[in-house]
Coordinates of C-alpha atoms and ligand atoms in Angstrom, one line a residue:
M182 CA -12.9 -14.3 -8.2
S183 CA -10.5 -11.3 -8.1
F184 CA -8.5 -10.0 -5.2
V185 CA -9.5 -6.4 -4.9
I186 CA -7.2 -4.0 -3.1
T187 CA -7.6 -0.2 -2.8
T188 CA -5.6 2.8 -1.8
P189 CA -7.5 5.8 -0.5
L190 CA -8.6 8.2 -3.3
Y191 CA -6.2 11.1 -2.8
Y192 CA -7.4 14.7 -2.6
V193 CA -6.1 16.7 -5.5
N194 CA -5.5 19.8 -3.4
D195 CA -1.8 19.1 -3.8
K196 CA 0.6 16.7 -5.5
P197 CA 1.4 13.4 -3.8
H198 CA 3.3 13.5 -0.5
L199 CA 5.3 10.9 1.3
G200 CA 2.1 9.7 3.1
S201 CA 0.4 9.0 -0.2
I202 CA 3.4 7.3 -1.7
Y203 CA 3.7 5.1 1.5
T204 CA 0.1 3.8 1.3
T205 CA 0.4 3.2 -2.5
L206 CA 3.7 1.3 -2.1
I207 CA 2.2 -1.0 0.5
C208 CA -0.7 -1.8 -1.8
D209 CA 1.7 -2.2 -4.8
A210 CA 3.8 -4.8 -2.8
I211 CA 0.6 -6.7 -1.8
A212 CA -0.8 -6.6 -5.3
R213 CA 2.5 -7.9 -6.7
Y214 CA 2.6 -10.7 -4.1
K215 CA -1.0 -11.8 -4.8
R216 CA -0.3 -11.8 -8.6
L217 CA 2.8 -13.9 -8.1
S218 CA 0.9 -16.2 -5.9
G219 CA -1.5 -16.8 -8.9
E220 CA -4.4 -14.6 -8.0
D221 CA -6.2 -12.3 -10.3
V222 CA -5.8 -8.9 -8.8
I223 CA -7.7 -5.6 -9.2
F224 CA -5.5 -2.9 -7.7
I225 CA -7.5 0.3 -7.4
T226 CA -6.1 3.8 -6.8
G227 CA -7.2 7.2 -7.9
V228 CA -8.2 10.7 -6.9
D229 CA -10.9 12.4 -4.9
E230 CA -11.7 15.6 -6.8
H231 CA -14.8 17.3 -5.4
G232 CA -15.6 19.3 -2.3
L233 CA -15.0 22.6 -0.7
K234 CA -11.3 22.0 -0.2
I235 CA -10.6 21.4 -3.9
Q236 CA -13.0 24.3 -5.0
R237 CA -11.1 26.7 -2.7
T238 CA -7.6 25.4 -3.8
A239 CA -8.6 26.0 -7.5
S240 CA -10.0 29.4 -6.8
N241 CA -6.9 30.5 -4.8
K242 CA -4.9 29.5 -7.9
G243 CA -7.3 31.5 -10.1
V244 CA -8.2 28.4 -12.2
D245 CA -11.5 26.6 -12.7
P246 CA -11.8 23.5 -10.6
Q247 CA -11.8 21.0 -13.5
T248 CA -8.6 22.4 -15.0
H249 CA -7.0 22.2 -11.5
C250 CA -8.2 18.6 -11.1
D251 CA -6.9 17.6 -14.5
D252 CA -3.5 19.1 -13.7
I253 CA -3.1 17.4 -10.4
S254 CA -4.6 14.1 -11.5
N255 CA -2.0 14.0 -14.2
V256 CA 0.7 14.6 -11.7
F257 CA -0.6 11.6 -9.6
I258 CA -0.6 9.4 -12.7
K259 CA 2.9 10.5 -13.6
N260 CA 4.1 9.9 -10.1
W261 CA 2.6 6.4 -9.9
N262 CA 4.3 5.6 -13.2
D263 CA 7.7 6.9 -11.9
W264 CA 7.3 4.8 -8.8
D265 CA 6.3 1.8 -11.0
I266 CA 3.0 1.3 -9.3
T267 CA 1.3 -1.7 -10.9
Y268 CA -2.3 -0.4 -10.4
N269 CA -5.0 -1.8 -12.6
K270 CA -7.6 1.0 -12.2
F271 CA -7.1 4.7 -11.7
V272 CA -10.4 6.3 -10.7
R273 CA -11.3 10.0 -11.0
T274 CA -14.3 11.1 -9.2
T275 CA -15.0 13.7 -11.8
S276 CA -15.5 11.0 -14.5
K277 CA -18.9 10.5 -16.1
I278 CA -18.9 6.8 -15.1
H279 CA -18.4 7.7 -11.5
E280 CA -21.2 10.3 -11.6
S281 CA -23.6 7.8 -13.0
I282 CA -22.7 5.2 -10.3
V283 CA -23.2 7.7 -7.6
G284 CA -26.7 8.6 -8.9
E285 CA -27.7 4.9 -9.1
F286 CA -26.4 4.2 -5.6
Y287 CA -28.2 7.2 -4.2
N288 CA -31.5 5.9 -5.7
R289 CA -31.0 2.5 -4.0
V290 CA -30.3 4.1 -0.7
K291 CA -33.4 6.4 -1.1
K292 CA -35.5 3.3 -1.9
S293 CA -34.4 1.8 1.4
D294 CA -35.9 4.9 3.0
D295 CA -32.6 5.9 4.4
I296 CA -32.6 9.6 3.1
Y297 CA -34.4 12.5 4.7
M298 CA -34.0 16.3 4.7
G299 CA -32.8 17.9 7.9
V300 CA -30.8 20.8 9.3
Q301 CA -27.1 20.3 9.8
K302 CA -25.5 22.6 12.4
G303 CA -21.9 22.2 13.5
W304 CA -18.2 23.0 13.2
Y305 CA -16.7 21.8 10.0
C306 CA -13.0 21.2 9.1
V307 CA -12.5 21.8 5.4
G308 CA -9.1 20.0 5.5
C309 CA -10.8 16.8 6.7
E310 CA -14.1 17.6 4.9
E311 CA -15.8 16.5 8.2
F312 CA -17.9 17.8 11.0
K313 CA -16.1 17.6 14.3
D314 CA -17.8 15.8 17.2
N315 CA -16.6 17.8 20.2
P316 CA -15.3 21.2 19.1
E317 CA -15.9 22.4 22.6
N318 CA -12.8 20.3 23.5
S319 CA -10.8 22.7 21.4
P320 CA -11.6 26.2 22.9
T321 CA -10.0 27.8 19.8
H322 CA -12.2 25.8 17.5
K323 CA -9.3 24.5 15.6
C324 CA -9.0 21.1 13.9
P325 CA -6.6 19.0 15.9
I326 CA -5.2 17.5 12.7
H327 CA -5.0 20.5 10.4
Q328 CA -4.5 23.2 13.2
K329 CA -6.9 25.4 11.1
D330 CA -10.0 27.2 12.2
L331 CA -13.2 25.2 12.0
E332 CA -16.1 26.8 10.2
W333 CA -19.6 27.1 11.5
K334 CA -22.2 25.6 9.2
N335 CA -26.0 25.8 9.5
E336 CA -27.8 24.6 6.4
E337 CA -30.4 22.3 5.1
N338 CA -28.9 19.0 4.1
L339 CA -30.0 15.5 3.1
F340 CA -29.2 13.0 5.8
F341 CA -28.4 9.3 5.7
R342 CA -30.0 7.1 8.4
L343 CA -26.8 5.8 9.9
S344 CA -28.5 5.2 13.2
K345 CA -30.6 2.5 11.7
Y346 CA -27.5 0.3 11.1
Q347 CA -26.2 0.4 14.7
S348 CA -26.5 -3.3 15.5
Q349 CA -25.3 -4.4 12.0
I350 CA -22.3 -2.2 12.3
E351 CA -21.6 -3.5 15.9
D352 CA -21.7 -7.1 14.6
L353 CA -19.4 -6.2 11.8
I354 CA -16.7 -4.5 13.9
N355 CA -16.9 -7.2 16.5
D356 CA -15.4 -9.6 13.9
P357 CA -11.7 -9.2 14.6
S358 CA -10.7 -9.7 11.0
F359 CA -12.7 -6.7 9.7
I360 CA -10.7 -3.8 11.2
Q361 CA -7.0 -4.1 11.6
P362 CA -4.8 -3.5 13.5
K363 CA -6.3 -4.3 16.9
E364 CA -5.7 -0.9 18.5
R365 CA -7.6 0.8 15.7
R366 CA -10.5 -1.6 16.0
N367 CA -10.9 -0.6 19.7
E368 CA -11.1 3.1 18.8
I369 CA -13.9 2.3 16.4
I370 CA -15.7 0.0 18.9
N371 CA -15.6 2.8 21.4
F372 CA -17.0 5.3 18.8
V373 CA -19.8 3.1 17.8
S374 CA -20.7 2.2 21.3
K375 CA -21.7 5.9 21.9
G376 CA -24.5 5.5 19.4
L377 CA -24.4 6.2 15.7
K378 CA -25.8 9.5 14.5
D379 CA -27.3 10.1 11.1
F380 CA -24.9 12.1 8.9
S381 CA -25.5 14.7 6.2
I382 CA -24.8 13.6 2.6
S383 CA -25.4 16.8 0.7
R384 CA -24.3 20.4 0.7
T385 CA -26.0 23.5 -0.4
N386 CA -24.2 26.4 -2.1
L387 CA -21.3 24.2 -3.1
S388 CA -21.1 24.0 -6.8
W389 CA -18.0 21.7 -7.1
G390 CA -19.7 18.4 -6.6
I391 CA -22.0 15.9 -8.1
K392 CA -25.6 17.3 -8.3
V393 CA -28.2 15.4 -6.2
P394 CA -30.9 14.3 -8.7
E395 CA -34.1 16.3 -8.5
I396 CA -33.0 18.5 -5.6
E397 CA -32.2 22.0 -6.6
N398 CA -29.0 23.5 -5.2
H399 CA -27.7 20.3 -3.5
T400 CA -24.5 18.5 -4.3
F401 CA -23.3 15.3 -2.7
Y402 CA -21.1 15.5 0.3
V403 CA -17.6 14.7 -0.9
W404 CA -17.2 11.5 1.2
F405 CA -20.5 10.1 0.0
D406 CA -19.3 10.6 -3.5
A407 CA -15.6 9.5 -3.0
L408 CA -16.2 6.2 -1.2
L409 CA -18.2 5.1 -4.3
G410 CA -15.1 5.6 -6.3
Y411 CA -14.0 2.1 -5.2
V412 CA -17.1 0.7 -6.9
S413 CA -17.0 2.8 -10.1
A414 CA -13.3 1.9 -10.5
I415 CA -14.2 -1.7 -11.3
S416 CA -16.7 -0.8 -14.0
K417 CA -15.5 -2.2 -17.4
Q418 CA -18.0 -0.3 -19.5
M419 CA -17.3 3.1 -21.0
N420 CA -21.0 3.5 -21.9
N421 CA -24.1 2.1 -20.4
V422 CA -22.4 2.0 -17.0
S423 CA -24.4 0.4 -14.3
L424 CA -23.9 -0.3 -10.6
E425 CA -24.9 -3.9 -11.2
E426 CA -22.1 -4.3 -13.7
S427 CA -19.5 -3.0 -11.3
I428 CA -20.8 -5.3 -8.6
N429 CA -20.4 -8.2 -10.9
N430 CA -16.9 -7.2 -11.9
G431 CA -15.3 -7.9 -8.6
W432 CA -17.1 -6.1 -5.8
P433 CA -16.5 -6.4 -2.8
A434 CA -13.0 -5.2 -2.0
D435 CA -10.8 -7.6 -0.2
I436 CA -8.9 -4.9 1.6
H437 CA -9.2 -1.1 1.8
L438 CA -5.8 0.1 2.9
I439 CA -6.0 3.6 4.4
G440 CA -4.4 5.9 7.0
K441 CA -5.7 5.8 10.5
D442 CA -7.3 9.2 10.3
I443 CA -10.0 8.1 7.8
L444 CA -10.9 4.8 9.5
R445 CA -14.3 5.9 10.7
F446 CA -15.4 6.7 7.1
H447 CA -14.3 3.3 5.9
A448 CA -15.2 1.0 8.8
V449 CA -18.6 2.6 9.8
Y450 CA -20.1 5.0 7.3
W451 CA -19.2 3.1 4.2
P452 CA -20.4 -0.3 5.4
A453 CA -23.7 1.2 6.5
M454 CA -24.1 2.9 3.1
L455 CA -23.4 -0.4 1.4
L456 CA -25.9 -2.3 3.6
S457 CA -28.5 0.3 2.7
A458 CA -27.9 -0.2 -1.0
G459 CA -28.0 -4.0 -0.6
M460 CA -24.3 -4.5 -1.5
K461 CA -21.6 -6.7 -0.1
L462 CA -19.2 -5.3 2.5
P463 CA -15.5 -5.0 2.1
K464 CA -13.7 -7.9 3.8
K465 CA -11.1 -5.8 5.6
V466 CA -10.2 -2.2 6.5
Y467 CA -6.6 -1.8 7.4
G468 CA -5.6 1.5 9.1
H469 CA -1.9 2.2 8.8
G470 CA 0.1 4.6 10.9
F471 CA 1.4 8.1 10.1
L472 CA 4.8 9.0 8.9
T473 CA 6.8 11.6 10.8
R474 CA 10.2 13.1 9.9
E475 CA 13.0 13.0 12.4
G476 CA 10.4 12.7 15.1
Q477 CA 8.2 15.6 14.0
K478 CA 4.9 15.8 12.3
M479 CA 5.3 16.8 8.7
G480 CA 3.5 19.9 7.6
K481 CA 3.8 22.8 5.2
S482 CA 3.8 25.3 8.0
L483 CA 6.7 23.5 9.7
G484 CA 8.6 23.5 6.4
N485 CA 9.7 19.9 6.8
V486 CA 7.6 18.1 4.2
L487 CA 9.7 15.4 2.5
D488 CA 9.2 15.6 -1.2
P489 CA 9.0 11.9 -2.4
N490 CA 10.3 12.9 -5.8
I491 CA 13.5 14.3 -4.3
L492 CA 13.9 11.0 -2.5
L493 CA 13.2 9.1 -5.7
S494 CA 15.8 11.0 -7.7
K495 CA 18.4 11.0 -5.0
Y496 CA 18.1 7.4 -3.7
G497 CA 16.1 5.5 -6.2
K498 CA 12.8 3.7 -5.6
E499 CA 14.2 0.5 -4.3
A500 CA 15.9 2.2 -1.4
V501 CA 12.7 4.1 -0.4
R502 CA 10.6 1.0 -0.9
W503 CA 12.9 -1.1 1.4
Y504 CA 12.9 1.6 4.1
L505 CA 9.2 2.2 4.2
L506 CA 8.2 -1.5 3.8
K507 CA 10.8 -3.1 5.9
D508 CA 11.4 -0.7 8.7
I509 CA 7.8 0.4 9.5
S510 CA 5.4 -2.1 10.9
L511 CA 2.1 -1.7 9.1
G512 CA -0.3 -0.2 11.5
S513 CA 2.3 1.6 13.6
D514 CA 3.5 5.2 13.1
G515 CA 6.9 5.4 11.4
D516 CA 9.6 8.0 11.5
F517 CA 11.7 8.9 8.5
Q518 CA 15.3 9.5 9.7
N519 CA 18.0 10.2 7.2
K520 CA 20.8 8.5 9.1
R521 CA 18.7 5.4 9.8
F522 CA 17.7 5.4 6.1
V523 CA 21.3 5.4 4.9
D524 CA 22.4 2.8 7.5
I525 CA 19.6 0.4 6.6
I526 CA 20.1 0.6 2.9
N527 CA 23.9 0.2 3.2
N528 CA 23.7 -2.7 5.7
D529 CA 20.8 -4.6 4.4
L530 CA 20.9 -4.2 0.6
A531 CA 24.5 -3.3 -0.2
N532 CA 26.4 -5.2 2.5
T533 CA 24.3 -8.2 3.3
I534 CA 22.4 -9.1 0.2
G535 CA 24.6 -7.4 -2.4
N536 CA 27.9 -8.7 -1.0
L537 CA 26.6 -12.2 -0.6
L538 CA 25.7 -12.3 -4.3
N539 CA 28.9 -10.6 -5.4
R540 CA 31.4 -12.6 -3.6
T541 CA 29.7 -16.0 -4.2
S542 CA 29.3 -15.3 -7.9
S543 CA 33.0 -14.1 -8.1
M544 CA 34.2 -17.3 -6.4
S545 CA 32.1 -19.5 -8.6
R546 CA 33.3 -17.7 -11.8
K547 CA 36.9 -18.1 -10.7
W548 CA 36.8 -21.7 -9.7
F549 CA 34.2 -23.1 -12.1
D550 CA 35.0 -21.5 -15.4
N551 CA 32.5 -18.6 -15.1
K552 CA 29.7 -21.0 -14.4
V553 CA 27.4 -22.3 -11.6
P554 CA 29.0 -25.4 -10.2
N555 CA 27.5 -28.9 -10.3
N556 CA 24.8 -29.5 -7.8
V557 CA 26.8 -32.4 -6.2
E558 CA 24.6 -34.3 -3.8
L559 CA 26.4 -34.7 -0.5
N560 CA 24.1 -36.3 2.0
N561 CA 25.6 -34.6 5.0
D562 CA 24.7 -31.0 4.1
N563 CA 21.2 -29.8 3.5
T564 CA 21.4 -26.9 5.9
L565 CA 20.5 -24.2 3.4
E566 CA 17.9 -26.3 1.7
Q567 CA 16.0 -26.8 5.0
Y568 CA 16.5 -23.2 5.9
S569 CA 15.1 -22.0 2.6
I570 CA 12.0 -24.1 3.0
E571 CA 11.4 -22.6 6.4
T572 CA 12.1 -19.1 5.1
V573 CA 9.6 -19.4 2.2
K574 CA 7.0 -20.7 4.6
N575 CA 7.4 -18.0 7.1
Y576 CA 7.6 -15.2 4.5
K577 CA 4.3 -16.3 3.0
K578 CA 2.7 -16.6 6.4
H579 CA 3.6 -13.0 7.1
F580 CA 2.7 -11.6 3.7
N581 CA -0.7 -13.2 3.9
L582 CA -1.3 -11.4 7.2
Y583 CA 0.0 -8.1 5.6
E584 CA 3.0 -8.1 7.9
L585 CA 5.3 -6.8 5.2
D586 CA 8.0 -5.7 7.5
L587 CA 8.2 -9.2 9.0
A588 CA 8.3 -10.8 5.6
A589 CA 11.1 -8.4 4.6
N590 CA 13.0 -9.2 7.7
I591 CA 12.7 -12.9 7.1
I592 CA 14.5 -12.4 3.7
L593 CA 17.2 -10.3 5.4
K594 CA 17.7 -13.0 8.1
H595 CA 18.0 -15.6 5.4
A596 CA 20.7 -13.5 3.7
I597 CA 22.5 -13.1 7.0
N598 CA 22.4 -16.8 7.7
T599 CA 23.6 -17.7 4.2
N600 CA 26.6 -15.4 4.7
L601 CA 27.2 -17.1 8.0
Y602 CA 27.1 -20.5 6.3
L603 CA 29.7 -19.3 3.7
N604 CA 31.9 -17.9 6.4
Q605 CA 31.7 -21.2 8.4
K606 CA 32.4 -23.4 5.4
Q607 CA 35.3 -21.3 4.2
P608 CA 35.4 -22.6 0.6
W609 CA 38.4 -20.3 -0.1
I610 CA 40.5 -22.5 2.2
L611 CA 39.0 -25.9 1.1
I612 CA 39.6 -25.1 -2.6
K613 CA 43.4 -25.2 -1.9
E614 CA 43.1 -29.1 -1.7
E615 CA 42.4 -30.8 -5.0
N616 CA 40.2 -33.5 -3.5
N617 CA 37.8 -31.0 -1.9
M618 CA 36.4 -30.0 -5.3
N619 CA 33.0 -31.8 -4.8
L620 CA 32.6 -30.3 -1.4
V621 CA 33.3 -26.8 -2.7
S622 CA 30.9 -27.3 -5.6
N623 CA 28.3 -28.3 -3.1
I624 CA 28.9 -25.2 -0.9
I625 CA 28.9 -22.7 -3.7
Y626 CA 25.9 -24.2 -5.4
N627 CA 24.0 -24.1 -2.1
V628 CA 24.9 -20.5 -1.5
L629 CA 24.0 -19.4 -5.1
E630 CA 20.7 -21.3 -4.8
S631 CA 19.9 -19.6 -1.5
T632 CA 20.7 -16.3 -3.1
R633 CA 18.4 -17.1 -6.0
I634 CA 15.6 -17.7 -3.5
I635 CA 16.4 -14.4 -1.8
G636 CA 16.1 -12.6 -5.2
L637 CA 12.7 -14.3 -5.9
L638 CA 11.3 -13.4 -2.5
L639 CA 12.3 -9.8 -3.0
L640 CA 10.2 -9.6 -6.2
P641 CA 7.0 -8.1 -4.7
L642 CA 9.0 -5.8 -2.4
L643 CA 11.9 -4.7 -4.6
P644 CA 11.1 -5.6 -8.1
D645 CA 14.1 -3.9 -9.7
L646 CA 16.7 -5.2 -7.3
S647 CA 15.2 -8.7 -7.6
S648 CA 15.6 -8.5 -11.4
K649 CA 19.2 -7.4 -11.0
I650 CA 19.9 -10.4 -8.8
D651 CA 18.3 -12.6 -11.4
L652 CA 20.5 -11.1 -14.2
Q653 CA 23.6 -11.8 -12.2
L654 CA 22.6 -15.4 -11.7
G655 CA 22.1 -15.8 -15.4
S656 CA 18.5 -14.7 -15.9
L657 CA 16.8 -17.7 -14.5
Y658 CA 13.4 -16.4 -13.7
N659 CA 11.1 -18.4 -15.9
K660 CA 7.9 -16.5 -16.5
E661 CA 6.2 -19.6 -17.8
K662 CA 6.6 -21.3 -14.5
S663 CA 4.7 -20.1 -11.4
W664 CA 6.6 -18.2 -8.8
N665 CA 5.7 -20.8 -6.2
E666 CA 7.2 -23.5 -8.4
Q667 CA 10.4 -21.4 -8.8
L668 CA 10.7 -20.9 -5.1
K669 CA 11.4 -24.6 -4.7
W670 CA 14.9 -25.6 -3.8
G671 CA 17.2 -26.9 -6.6
K672 CA 16.0 -24.9 -9.6
L673 CA 19.3 -23.2 -10.2
K674 CA 20.9 -24.8 -13.3
S675 CA 24.3 -26.3 -12.9
M676 CA 26.8 -25.3 -15.5
S677 CA 24.8 -22.2 -16.5
I678 CA 26.9 -19.1 -17.2
L679 CA 27.4 -16.5 -14.5
P680 CA 27.7 -13.0 -15.9
K681 CA 30.4 -10.6 -14.5
P682 CA 29.1 -9.3 -11.1
Y683 CA 28.5 -5.6 -10.4
P684 CA 27.1 -3.9 -7.3
I685 CA 23.4 -4.3 -7.3
I686 CA 22.8 -1.1 -5.3
D687 CA 25.1 1.9 -4.7
K688 CA 26.0 2.7 -1.2
L689 CA 24.4 5.8 0.1
E690 CA 26.2 8.7 1.7
Y691 CA 25.0 10.6 4.8
E692 CA 23.6 14.1 4.0
Ligands
LIG985 N1 -9.8 11.9 -0.1 C1 -9.7 11.2 1.2 C2 -9.8 9.7 1.0 C3 -11.1 9.3 0.3 S1 -11.1 7.5 0.1 C4 -12.5 7.2 -0.6 C5 -8.4 11.6 1.9 N2 -7.4 12.0 1.1 S2 -6.0 12.5 1.6 O1 -5.3 12.8 0.4 O2 -6.1 13.5 2.5 O3 -5.4 11.3 2.4 C6 -5.0 10.1 1.8 C7 -4.3 9.2 2.7 O4 -3.0 9.8 3.0 C8 -5.0 9.0 4.0 O5 -5.1 7.6 4.2 C9 -4.2 9.6 5.0 O6 -4.2 8.8 6.2 C10 -2.8 9.4 4.4 N3 -1.8 10.3 5.0 C11 -1.8 11.7 5.0 N4 -0.7 12.1 5.7 C12 0.0 11.0 6.1 C13 1.3 10.8 6.7 N5 2.0 11.8 7.2 N6 1.7 9.5 6.9 C14 1.0 8.5 6.4 N7 -0.1 8.6 5.8 C15 -0.7 9.9 5.7 O7 -8.3 11.5 3.1

């Protein structure tokens, strides 16, 4: 059984922004953690390429939609590589495989008698690719998210019988483990309690989409098409693709990680579609919060969009990963503040973790011939050992609940306490007395060992920094042995050589 995790499939109307990097980094950290814990992981990401929004973007650029999609998809792939995203599948909704899965899925839904022709009238937001429920709430008929004019539509569309699944969806969302976090679940419960309405799944006069079989002039609604990307992504076949094969290759997803704005699609429409097709439901839908910049919503018109590539080249991926994963609690909105960013990186990574490694390694090299000292057993001091066992336990508990910020803070607290231990023990004073050698060996060994565990725990969150810590401790990670095994106390080898220390992360300057 594989652990299947997905990011949303990003619209290719533009290159990735900080919001898309954010979701993808969270999924990457979870995927790395699960792999380290011994699970087989299918980490799915990709792009959503059809629909009116993309058609118009391409036409405004004066290129055909496929060329535009190819260009932007390549930018996404390049970005994900630059950020070291360890995805297993990158799905494109313009691929042949996907098209064939959509067709097969549609036939299943049709067989369940869940498709009929009707008339769709309403106010549509092209940015959201969604009909808005209560446009009368907005006298200007603007989308509250995009602040753009809604468009009136009145056309013949195919409809999906969502209303038929009212009680099954109610049961599903009443299970507290399905939608997280809790506040988001309440919004959906409230929405569903008003009664589910059938929704249209085709468009007429929109050429940039997958054609509905046997119905002239209709293409699939972009969301009906895109959600199925999660299923086509796990197909292993290049030819003779079949829905059944994808299902057998790992469906259902264990977690769909998405932004809060697209929760309704994932937690209501998508499960109903799957029920209709006789497929298993995803186990969890996690709606994370939105990122703002210095307290303000980010937007092109505000001119304050943070380009993730500039952050990457200026500060490096480890700094950005740490800030986004450690400082923002998954589910809550988060604010990107330059001063806070610099302070956090300097305090946590350079001063607390970096210095701990640097000073202990320097002492050890100086007093023990460039080596790790002997692990002298002194019965009276197992403070750091006990503390490490607790740390590993709590870290895993939080990671398993997707509380990445709490897991990161546990590591930081461990580093703070290890520094405290060193300051209290003051080996630099003890070393002055010849007969304290065993005691000093014991202290330095304990601190180095504690630092090794900090490095290992950082692996899913900050893979590069973690490797640097490992290098400075003499490259101890043993890929043959499981991560869990290596997290046990006492694996640091006495008498192994300690390379010359260097700062593992550069201190950042304020803008
Ligand atoms: N194409 C659909 C998803 C289809 S999934 C089958 C889509 N794409 S999107 O590119 O517009 O959005 C992708 C994700 O980015 C969404 O989860 C959205 O919530 C997220 N974000 C967009 N702006 C964001 C922030 N400012 N902050 C955090 N996430 C944000 O929707």
